Short mmCIF file of C-alpha atoms in Angstrom, two decimals:
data_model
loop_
_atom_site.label_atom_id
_atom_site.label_comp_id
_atom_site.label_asym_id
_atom_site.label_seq_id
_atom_site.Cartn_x
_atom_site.Cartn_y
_atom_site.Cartn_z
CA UNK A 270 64.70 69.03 106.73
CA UNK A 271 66.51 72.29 107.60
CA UNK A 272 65.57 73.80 110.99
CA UNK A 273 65.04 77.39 110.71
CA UNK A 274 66.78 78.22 113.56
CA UNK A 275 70.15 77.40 111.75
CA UNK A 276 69.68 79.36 109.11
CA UNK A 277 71.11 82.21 108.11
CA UNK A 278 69.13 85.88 108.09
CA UNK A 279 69.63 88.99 106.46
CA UNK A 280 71.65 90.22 109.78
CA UNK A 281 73.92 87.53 110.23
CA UNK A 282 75.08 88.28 106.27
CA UNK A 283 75.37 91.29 107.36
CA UNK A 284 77.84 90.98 110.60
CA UNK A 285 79.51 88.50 108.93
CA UNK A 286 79.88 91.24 105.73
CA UNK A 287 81.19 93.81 108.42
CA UNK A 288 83.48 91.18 110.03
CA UNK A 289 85.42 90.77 106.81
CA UNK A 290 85.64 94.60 106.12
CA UNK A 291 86.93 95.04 109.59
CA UNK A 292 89.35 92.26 108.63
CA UNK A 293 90.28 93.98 105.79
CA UNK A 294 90.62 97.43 106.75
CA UNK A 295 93.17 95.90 109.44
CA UNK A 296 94.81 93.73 107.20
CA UNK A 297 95.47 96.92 105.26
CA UNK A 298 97.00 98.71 108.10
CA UNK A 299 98.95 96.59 109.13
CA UNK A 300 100.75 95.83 105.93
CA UNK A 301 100.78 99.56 105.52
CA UNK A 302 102.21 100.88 108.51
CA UNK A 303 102.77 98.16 110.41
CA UNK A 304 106.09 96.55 111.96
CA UNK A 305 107.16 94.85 108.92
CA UNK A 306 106.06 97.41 106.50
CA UNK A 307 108.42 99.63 104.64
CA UNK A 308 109.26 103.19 105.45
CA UNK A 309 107.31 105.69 103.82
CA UNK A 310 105.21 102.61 101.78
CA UNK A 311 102.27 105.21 102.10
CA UNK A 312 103.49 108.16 100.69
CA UNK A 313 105.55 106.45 98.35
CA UNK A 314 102.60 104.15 96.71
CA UNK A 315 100.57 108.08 96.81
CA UNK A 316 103.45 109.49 95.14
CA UNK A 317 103.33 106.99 92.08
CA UNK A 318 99.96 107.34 91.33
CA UNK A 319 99.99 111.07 91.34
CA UNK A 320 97.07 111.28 94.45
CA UNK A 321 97.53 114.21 96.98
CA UNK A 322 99.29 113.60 100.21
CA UNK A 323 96.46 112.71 103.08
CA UNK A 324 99.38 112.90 105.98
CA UNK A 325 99.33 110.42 108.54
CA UNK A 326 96.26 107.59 107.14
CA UNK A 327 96.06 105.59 109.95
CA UNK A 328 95.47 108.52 111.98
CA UNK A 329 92.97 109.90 109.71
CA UNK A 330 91.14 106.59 109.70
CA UNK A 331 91.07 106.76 113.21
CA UNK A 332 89.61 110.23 113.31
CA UNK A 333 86.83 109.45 111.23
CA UNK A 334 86.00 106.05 112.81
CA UNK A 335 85.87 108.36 115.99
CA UNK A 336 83.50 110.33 114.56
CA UNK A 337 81.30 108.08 112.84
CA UNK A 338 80.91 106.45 116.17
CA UNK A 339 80.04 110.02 117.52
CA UNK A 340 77.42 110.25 114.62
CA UNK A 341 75.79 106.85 115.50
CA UNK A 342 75.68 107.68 119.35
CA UNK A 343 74.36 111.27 119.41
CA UNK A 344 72.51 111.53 115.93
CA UNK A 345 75.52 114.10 114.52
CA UNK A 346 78.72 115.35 114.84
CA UNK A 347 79.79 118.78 116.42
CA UNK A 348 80.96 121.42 114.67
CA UNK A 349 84.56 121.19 116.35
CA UNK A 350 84.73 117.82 115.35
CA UNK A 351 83.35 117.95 111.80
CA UNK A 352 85.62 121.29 110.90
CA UNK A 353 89.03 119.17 111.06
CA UNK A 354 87.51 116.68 108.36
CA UNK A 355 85.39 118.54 106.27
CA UNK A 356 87.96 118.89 104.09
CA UNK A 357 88.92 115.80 103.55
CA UNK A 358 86.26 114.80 101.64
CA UNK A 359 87.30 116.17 98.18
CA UNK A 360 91.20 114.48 98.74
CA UNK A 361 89.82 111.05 99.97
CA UNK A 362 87.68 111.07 96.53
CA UNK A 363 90.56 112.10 94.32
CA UNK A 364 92.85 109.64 95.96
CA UNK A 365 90.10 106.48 95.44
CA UNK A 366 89.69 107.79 92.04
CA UNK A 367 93.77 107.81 91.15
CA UNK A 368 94.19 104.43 93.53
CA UNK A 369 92.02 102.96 91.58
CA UNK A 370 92.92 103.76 87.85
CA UNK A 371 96.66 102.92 88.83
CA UNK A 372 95.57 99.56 89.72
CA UNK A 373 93.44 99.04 86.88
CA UNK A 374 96.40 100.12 84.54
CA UNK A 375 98.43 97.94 85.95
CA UNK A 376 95.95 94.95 85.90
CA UNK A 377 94.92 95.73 82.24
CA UNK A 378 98.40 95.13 81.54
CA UNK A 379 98.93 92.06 82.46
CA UNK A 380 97.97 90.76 78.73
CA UNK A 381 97.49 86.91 79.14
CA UNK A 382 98.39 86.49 74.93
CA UNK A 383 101.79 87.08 76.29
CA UNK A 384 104.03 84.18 76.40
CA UNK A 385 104.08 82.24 79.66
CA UNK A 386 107.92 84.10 80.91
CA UNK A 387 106.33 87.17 80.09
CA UNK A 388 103.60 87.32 81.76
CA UNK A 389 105.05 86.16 85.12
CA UNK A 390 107.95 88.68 84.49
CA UNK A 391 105.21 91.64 84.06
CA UNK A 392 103.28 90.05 87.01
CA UNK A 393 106.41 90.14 89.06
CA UNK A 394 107.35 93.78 88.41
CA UNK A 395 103.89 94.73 89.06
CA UNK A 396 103.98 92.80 92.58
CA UNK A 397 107.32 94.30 93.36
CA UNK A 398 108.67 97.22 91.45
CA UNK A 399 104.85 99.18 91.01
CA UNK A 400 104.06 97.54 94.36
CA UNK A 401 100.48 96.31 93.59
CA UNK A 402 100.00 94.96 96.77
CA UNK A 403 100.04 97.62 98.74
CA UNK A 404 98.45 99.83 96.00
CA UNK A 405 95.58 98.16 96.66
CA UNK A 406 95.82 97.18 100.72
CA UNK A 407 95.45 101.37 100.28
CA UNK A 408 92.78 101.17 98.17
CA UNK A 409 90.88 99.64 101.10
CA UNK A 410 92.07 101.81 103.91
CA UNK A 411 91.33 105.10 102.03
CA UNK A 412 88.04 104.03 100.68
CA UNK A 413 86.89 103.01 104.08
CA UNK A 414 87.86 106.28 105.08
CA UNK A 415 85.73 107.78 102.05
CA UNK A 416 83.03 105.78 103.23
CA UNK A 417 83.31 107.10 107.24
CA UNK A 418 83.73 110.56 105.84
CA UNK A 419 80.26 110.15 103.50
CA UNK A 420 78.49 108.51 106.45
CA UNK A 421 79.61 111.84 108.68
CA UNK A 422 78.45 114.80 106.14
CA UNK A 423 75.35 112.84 105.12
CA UNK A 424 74.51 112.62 109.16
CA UNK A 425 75.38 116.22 109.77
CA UNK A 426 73.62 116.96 106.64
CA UNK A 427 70.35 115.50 107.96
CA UNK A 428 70.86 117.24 111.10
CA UNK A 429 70.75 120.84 109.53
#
């Protein structure tokens, strides 16, 4: 017999859900701009796959967790603090969009018909050379940021 009291409800999946996107979102920046990470990993990985520069990510991640917690305190964000990201939105969606389709490119061509040396020489140059890794370790930071940036409008949206 289970007791009820251990099981899980509908909000502990959810804090647990938010635990590991928090995890992963700081996983992502820390392999990205962290100590250990490469110079210029960022703008190099944007450079690749053709997305538009988005300056400094971490600090733009930062800036919109700021103001989502803004939105949830007060109900919206001002306009001096909505002006600097309004603009964003539009870049953050194009760079998801070309993130994404680079990654899926390279994934689709990892053809597992190949022979065996192949396929772990294609999977190597993918891990190292195209850098899938931290392709998609910015997948994560800049859709998060998407997602902060929706969460924003569609407050101050409400508000109007």
């Amino acid at each position: 017999m289970t007791d009820a009291s251990t099981e899980p409800t509908a909000t502990d999946s959810v804090v647990d859900a938010l635990r590991g996107a928090v995890a992963s979102v700081e996983a992502a920046i820390v392999r990205l701009e962290g100590e250990d990470a490469a110079p210029d990993t960022v703008e190099s990985v944007l450079a690749s796959v053709g997305a538009p520069a988005l300056g400094d990510i971490v600090t733009r991640h930062n800036a919109l967790t700021r103001a989502a917690a803004i939105v949830d305190h007060r109900g919206t964000l001002p306009d001096a603090d909505w002006t600097p990201l309004a603009e964003l939105g539009s870049r953050l969606d194009e760079t998801v969009a070309r993130v994404q389709a680079h990654a899926s490119a390279l994934l689709d061509g990892a053809d597992a018909d190949r022979p065996v040396p192949e396929h772990l020489e294609y999977l190597h140059t993918i891990a190292v050379e195209e850098r899938l890794g931290e392709t998609l370790q910015l997948l994560v930071l800049v859709e998060d940021c998407l997602f902060l940036w929706h969460r924003v409008r569609i407050a101050r949206e409400g508000s109007d």
